PDB file of C-alpha atoms in Angstrom:
ATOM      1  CA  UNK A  14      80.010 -59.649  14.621  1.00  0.00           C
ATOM      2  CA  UNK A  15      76.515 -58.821  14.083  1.00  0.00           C
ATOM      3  CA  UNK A  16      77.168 -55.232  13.227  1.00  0.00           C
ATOM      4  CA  UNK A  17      80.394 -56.203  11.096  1.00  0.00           C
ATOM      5  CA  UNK A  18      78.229 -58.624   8.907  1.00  0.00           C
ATOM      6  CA  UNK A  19      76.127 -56.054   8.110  1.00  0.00           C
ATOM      7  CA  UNK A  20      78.887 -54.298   5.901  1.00  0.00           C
ATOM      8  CA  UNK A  21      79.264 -57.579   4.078  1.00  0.00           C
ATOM      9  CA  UNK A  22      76.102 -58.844   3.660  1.00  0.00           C
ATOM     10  CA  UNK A  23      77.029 -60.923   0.825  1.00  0.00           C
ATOM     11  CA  UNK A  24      80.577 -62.822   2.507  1.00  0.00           C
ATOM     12  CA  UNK A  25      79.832 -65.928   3.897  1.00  0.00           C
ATOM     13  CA  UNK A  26      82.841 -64.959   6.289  1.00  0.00           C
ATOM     14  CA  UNK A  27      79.829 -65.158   8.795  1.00  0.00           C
ATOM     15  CA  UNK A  28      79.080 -68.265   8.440  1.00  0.00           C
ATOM     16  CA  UNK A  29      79.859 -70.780  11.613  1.00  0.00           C
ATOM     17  CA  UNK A  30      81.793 -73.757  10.278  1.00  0.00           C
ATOM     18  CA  UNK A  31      79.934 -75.280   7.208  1.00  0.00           C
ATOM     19  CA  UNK A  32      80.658 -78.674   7.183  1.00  0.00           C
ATOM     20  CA  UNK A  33      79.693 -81.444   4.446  1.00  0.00           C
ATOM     21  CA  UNK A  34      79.359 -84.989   5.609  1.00  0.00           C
ATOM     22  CA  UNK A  35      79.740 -88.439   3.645  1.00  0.00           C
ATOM     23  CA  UNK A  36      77.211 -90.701   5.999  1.00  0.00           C
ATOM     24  CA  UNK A  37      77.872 -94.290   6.089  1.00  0.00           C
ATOM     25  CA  UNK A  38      75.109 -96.621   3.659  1.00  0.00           C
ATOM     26  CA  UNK A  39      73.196 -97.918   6.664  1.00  0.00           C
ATOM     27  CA  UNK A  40      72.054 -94.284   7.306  1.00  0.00           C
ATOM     28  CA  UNK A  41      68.555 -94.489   6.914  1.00  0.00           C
ATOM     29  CA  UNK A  42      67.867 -91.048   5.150  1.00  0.00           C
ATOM     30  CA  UNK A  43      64.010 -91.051   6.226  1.00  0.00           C
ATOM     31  CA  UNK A  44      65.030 -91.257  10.036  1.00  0.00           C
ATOM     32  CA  UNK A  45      67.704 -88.604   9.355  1.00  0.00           C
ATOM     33  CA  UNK A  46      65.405 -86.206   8.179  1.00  0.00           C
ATOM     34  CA  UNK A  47      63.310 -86.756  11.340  1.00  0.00           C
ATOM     35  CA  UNK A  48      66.171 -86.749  13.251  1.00  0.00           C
ATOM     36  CA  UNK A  49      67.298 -83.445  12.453  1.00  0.00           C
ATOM     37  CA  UNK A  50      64.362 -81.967  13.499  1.00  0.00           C
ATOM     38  CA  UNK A  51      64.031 -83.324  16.628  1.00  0.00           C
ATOM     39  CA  UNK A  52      67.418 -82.342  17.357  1.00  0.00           C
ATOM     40  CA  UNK A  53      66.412 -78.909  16.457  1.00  0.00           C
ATOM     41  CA  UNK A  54      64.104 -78.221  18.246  1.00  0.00           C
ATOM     42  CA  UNK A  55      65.857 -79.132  21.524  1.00  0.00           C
ATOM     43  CA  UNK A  56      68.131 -76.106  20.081  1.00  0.00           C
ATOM     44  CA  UNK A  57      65.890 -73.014  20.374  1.00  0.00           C
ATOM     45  CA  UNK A  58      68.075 -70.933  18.710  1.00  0.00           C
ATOM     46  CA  UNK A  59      67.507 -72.639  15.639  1.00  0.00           C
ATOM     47  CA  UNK A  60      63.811 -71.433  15.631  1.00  0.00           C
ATOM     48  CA  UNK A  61      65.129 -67.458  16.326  1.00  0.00           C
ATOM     49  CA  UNK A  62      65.459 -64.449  13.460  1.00  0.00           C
ATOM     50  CA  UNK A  63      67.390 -61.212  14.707  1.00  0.00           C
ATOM     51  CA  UNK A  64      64.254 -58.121  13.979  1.00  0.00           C
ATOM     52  CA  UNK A  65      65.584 -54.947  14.617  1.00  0.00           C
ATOM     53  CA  UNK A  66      63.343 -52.329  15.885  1.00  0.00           C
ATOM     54  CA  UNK A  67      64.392 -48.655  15.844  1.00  0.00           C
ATOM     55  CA  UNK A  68      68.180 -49.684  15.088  1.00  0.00           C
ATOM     56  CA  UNK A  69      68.118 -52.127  18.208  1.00  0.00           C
ATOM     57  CA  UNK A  70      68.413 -55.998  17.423  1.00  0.00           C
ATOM     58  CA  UNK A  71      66.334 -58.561  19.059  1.00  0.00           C
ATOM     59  CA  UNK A  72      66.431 -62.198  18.764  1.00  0.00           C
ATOM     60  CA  UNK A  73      62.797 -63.506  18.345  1.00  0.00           C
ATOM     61  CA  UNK A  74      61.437 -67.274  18.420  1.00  0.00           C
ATOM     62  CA  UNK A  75      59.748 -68.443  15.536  1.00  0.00           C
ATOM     63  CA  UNK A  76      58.165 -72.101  16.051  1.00  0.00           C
ATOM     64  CA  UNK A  77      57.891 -73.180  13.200  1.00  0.00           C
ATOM     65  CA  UNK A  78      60.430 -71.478  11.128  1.00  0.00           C
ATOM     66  CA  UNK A  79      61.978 -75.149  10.256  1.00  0.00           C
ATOM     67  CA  UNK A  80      58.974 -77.787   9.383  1.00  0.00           C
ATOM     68  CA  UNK A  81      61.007 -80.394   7.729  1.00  0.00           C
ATOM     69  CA  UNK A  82      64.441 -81.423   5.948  1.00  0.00           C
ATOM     70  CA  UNK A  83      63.712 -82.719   2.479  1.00  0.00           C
ATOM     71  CA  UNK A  84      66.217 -85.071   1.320  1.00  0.00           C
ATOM     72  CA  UNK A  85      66.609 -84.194  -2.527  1.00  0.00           C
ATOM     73  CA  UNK A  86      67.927 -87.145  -5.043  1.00  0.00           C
ATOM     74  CA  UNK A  87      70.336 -86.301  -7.408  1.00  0.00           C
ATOM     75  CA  UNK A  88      72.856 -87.734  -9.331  1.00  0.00           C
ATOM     76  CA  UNK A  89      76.209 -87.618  -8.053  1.00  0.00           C
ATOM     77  CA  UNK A  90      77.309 -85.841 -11.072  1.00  0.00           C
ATOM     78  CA  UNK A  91      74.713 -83.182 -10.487  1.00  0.00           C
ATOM     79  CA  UNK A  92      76.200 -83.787  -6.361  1.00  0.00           C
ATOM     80  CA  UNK A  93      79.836 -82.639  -7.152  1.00  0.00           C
ATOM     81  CA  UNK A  94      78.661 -80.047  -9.613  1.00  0.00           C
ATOM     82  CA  UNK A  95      76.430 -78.058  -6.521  1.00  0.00           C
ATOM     83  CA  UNK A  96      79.430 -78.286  -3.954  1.00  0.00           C
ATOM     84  CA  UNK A  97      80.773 -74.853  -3.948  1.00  0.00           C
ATOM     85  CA  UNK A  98      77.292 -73.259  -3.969  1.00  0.00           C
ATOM     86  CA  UNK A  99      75.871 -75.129  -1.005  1.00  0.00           C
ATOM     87  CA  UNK A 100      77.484 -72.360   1.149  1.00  0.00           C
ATOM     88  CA  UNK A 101      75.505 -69.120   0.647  1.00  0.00           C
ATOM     89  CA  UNK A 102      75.923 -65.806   3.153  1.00  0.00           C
ATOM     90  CA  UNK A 103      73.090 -65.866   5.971  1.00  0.00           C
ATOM     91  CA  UNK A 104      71.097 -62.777   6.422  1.00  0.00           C
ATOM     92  CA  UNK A 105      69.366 -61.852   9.829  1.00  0.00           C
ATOM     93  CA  UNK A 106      66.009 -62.953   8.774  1.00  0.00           C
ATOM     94  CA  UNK A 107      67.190 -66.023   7.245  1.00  0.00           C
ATOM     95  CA  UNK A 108      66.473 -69.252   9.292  1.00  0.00           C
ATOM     96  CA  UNK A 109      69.786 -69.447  11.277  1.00  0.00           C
ATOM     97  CA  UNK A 110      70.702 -72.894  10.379  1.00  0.00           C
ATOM     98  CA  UNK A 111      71.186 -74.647   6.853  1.00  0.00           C
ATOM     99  CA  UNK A 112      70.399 -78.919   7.371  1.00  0.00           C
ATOM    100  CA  UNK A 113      70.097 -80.699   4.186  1.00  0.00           C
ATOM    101  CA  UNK A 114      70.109 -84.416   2.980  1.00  0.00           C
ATOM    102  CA  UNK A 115      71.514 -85.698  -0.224  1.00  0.00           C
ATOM    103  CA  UNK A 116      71.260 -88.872  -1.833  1.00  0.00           C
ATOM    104  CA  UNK A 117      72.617 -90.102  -4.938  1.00  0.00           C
ATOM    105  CA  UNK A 118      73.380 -93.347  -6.647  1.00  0.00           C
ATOM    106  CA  UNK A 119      76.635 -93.448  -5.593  1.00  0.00           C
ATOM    107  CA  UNK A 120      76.469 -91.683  -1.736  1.00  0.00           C
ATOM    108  CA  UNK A 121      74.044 -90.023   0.978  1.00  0.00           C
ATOM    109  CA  UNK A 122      75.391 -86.868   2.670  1.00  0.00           C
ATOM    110  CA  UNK A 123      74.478 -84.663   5.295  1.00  0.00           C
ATOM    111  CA  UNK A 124      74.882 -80.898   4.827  1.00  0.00           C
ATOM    112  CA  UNK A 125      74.755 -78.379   7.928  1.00  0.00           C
ATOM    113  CA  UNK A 126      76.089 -74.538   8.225  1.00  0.00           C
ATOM    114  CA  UNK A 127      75.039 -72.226  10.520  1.00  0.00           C
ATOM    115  CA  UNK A 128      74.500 -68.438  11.621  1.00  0.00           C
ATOM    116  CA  UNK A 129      77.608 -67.023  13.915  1.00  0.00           C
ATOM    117  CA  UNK A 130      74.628 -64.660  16.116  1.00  0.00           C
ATOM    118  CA  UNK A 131      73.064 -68.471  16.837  1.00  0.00           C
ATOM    119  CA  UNK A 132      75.980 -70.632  17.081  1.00  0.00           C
ATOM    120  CA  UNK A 133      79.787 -70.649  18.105  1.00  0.00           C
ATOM    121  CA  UNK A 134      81.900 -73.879  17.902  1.00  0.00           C
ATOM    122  CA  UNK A 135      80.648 -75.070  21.722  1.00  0.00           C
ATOM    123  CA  UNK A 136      77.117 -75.169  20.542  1.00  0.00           C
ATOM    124  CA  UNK A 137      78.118 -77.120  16.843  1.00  0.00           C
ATOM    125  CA  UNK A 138      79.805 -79.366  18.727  1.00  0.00           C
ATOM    126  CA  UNK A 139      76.514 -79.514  21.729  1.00  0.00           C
ATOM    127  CA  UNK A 140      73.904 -80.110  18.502  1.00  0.00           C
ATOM    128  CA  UNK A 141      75.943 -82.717  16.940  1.00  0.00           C
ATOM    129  CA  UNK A 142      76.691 -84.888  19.986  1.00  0.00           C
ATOM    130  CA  UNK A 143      72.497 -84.348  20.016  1.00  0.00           C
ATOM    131  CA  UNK A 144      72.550 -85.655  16.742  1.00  0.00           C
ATOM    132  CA  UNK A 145      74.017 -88.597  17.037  1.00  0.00           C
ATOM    133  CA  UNK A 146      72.168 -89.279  20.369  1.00  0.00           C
ATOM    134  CA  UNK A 147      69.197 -88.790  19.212  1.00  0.00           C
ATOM    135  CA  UNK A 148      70.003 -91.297  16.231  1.00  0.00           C
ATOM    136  CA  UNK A 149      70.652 -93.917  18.323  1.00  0.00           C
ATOM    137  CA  UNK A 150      67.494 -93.356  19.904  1.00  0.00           C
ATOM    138  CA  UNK A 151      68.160 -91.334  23.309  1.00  0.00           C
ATOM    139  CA  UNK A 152      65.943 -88.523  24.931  1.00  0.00           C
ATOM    140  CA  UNK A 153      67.407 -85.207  24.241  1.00  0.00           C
ATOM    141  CA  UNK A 154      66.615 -82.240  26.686  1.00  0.00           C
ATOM    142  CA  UNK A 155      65.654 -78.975  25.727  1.00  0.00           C
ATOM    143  CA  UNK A 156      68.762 -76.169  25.342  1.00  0.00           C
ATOM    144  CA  UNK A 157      68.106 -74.228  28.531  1.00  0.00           C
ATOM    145  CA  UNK A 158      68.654 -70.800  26.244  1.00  0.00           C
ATOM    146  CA  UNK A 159      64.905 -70.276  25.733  1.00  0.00           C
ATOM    147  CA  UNK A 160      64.013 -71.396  29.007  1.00  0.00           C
ATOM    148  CA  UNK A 161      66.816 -68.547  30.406  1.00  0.00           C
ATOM    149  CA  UNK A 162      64.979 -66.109  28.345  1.00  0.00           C
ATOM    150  CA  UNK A 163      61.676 -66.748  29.255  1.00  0.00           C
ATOM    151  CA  UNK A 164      62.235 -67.044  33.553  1.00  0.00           C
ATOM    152  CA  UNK A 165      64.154 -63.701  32.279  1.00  0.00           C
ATOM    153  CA  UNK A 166      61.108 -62.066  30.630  1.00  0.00           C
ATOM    154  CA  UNK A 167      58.702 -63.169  33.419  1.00  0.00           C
ATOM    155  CA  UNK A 168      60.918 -61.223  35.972  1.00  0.00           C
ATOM    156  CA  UNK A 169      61.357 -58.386  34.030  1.00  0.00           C
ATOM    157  CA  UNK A 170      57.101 -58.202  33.253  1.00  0.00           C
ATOM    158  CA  UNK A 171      57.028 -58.670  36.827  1.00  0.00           C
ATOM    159  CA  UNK A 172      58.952 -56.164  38.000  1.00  0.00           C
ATOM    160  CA  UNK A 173      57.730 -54.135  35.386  1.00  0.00           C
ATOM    161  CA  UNK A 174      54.003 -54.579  37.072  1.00  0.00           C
ATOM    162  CA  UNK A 175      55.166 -53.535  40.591  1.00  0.00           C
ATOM    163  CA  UNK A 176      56.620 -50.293  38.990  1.00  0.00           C
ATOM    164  CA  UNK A 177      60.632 -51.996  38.936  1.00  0.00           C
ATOM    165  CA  UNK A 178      62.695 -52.482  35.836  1.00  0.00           C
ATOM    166  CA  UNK A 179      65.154 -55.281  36.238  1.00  0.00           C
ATOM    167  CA  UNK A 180      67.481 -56.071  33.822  1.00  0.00           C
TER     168      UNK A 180
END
């Protein structure tokens, strides 16, 4: 899919499941926006970029590619008028995840798309349940994707010292 999006870099097709949520009144907007970033970064993934180095991707972790999710007040007028633009094509060195907060006089809504190379419909549905745990105020644990890739890399630089290649 990667290589396919390249021919279309400007078709959303790409994109994993936008979805556009009407949150109840009692969500506080403030938390939310804290929320979403803790819940992020127990998702690796949504910290990675795709580089590509002599034709040949690689995902790379950026720590702090996402620093915070600004919730930006408009009027609901100004709400319904945005709608069809919120979802916009990703490119490979785009941040692989789109979370945004709206608030107007009328209703508060949560925004979220994502990248297909980061996400599939398994891992949507994995960062939403964290979501809404981590709302209600339980510990969430850290996606074991990075931790894969690093015991990976440490093998592989080991090996790589006693004259192996392991991949």
């Amino acid at each position: 899919m990667y290589e396919r999006q390249k021919e279309f870099p400007d078709s959303p097709l790409f994109n994993m499941y936008p979805m556009l949520m009407k949150l109840k009144d009692w969500v506080d907007m403030k938390k939310m926006s804290e929320i979403l970033i803790k819940t992020a970064q127990a998702h690796p993934a949504c910290f990675s970029v795709i580089e590509e180095h002599n034709g040949v991707p690689f995902q790379k972790y950026v720590p702090n590619l996402i620093s915070d999710v600004k919730i930006e007040k408009i009027s609901e007028a100004e709400f319904q008028s945005m709608i069809n633009t919120l979802v916009q094509p990703f490119s490979s060195c785009d941040v692989p995840i789109r979370l945004r907060l709206f608030e107007t006089e009328k209703a508060k809504y949560f925004f979220f798309d994502t990248y297909h190379v980061f996400c599939d419909a398994f891992s949507k549905a994995v960062f939403v349940y964290d979501l809404d745990k981590a709302y209600a105020g339980g510990e969430l644990e850290r996606d074991g994707w990075l931790s894969y890739l690093e015991e990976r890399a440490g093998k592989i630089f080991s090996s790589l010292s006693g004259k192996q290649i392991v991949l």
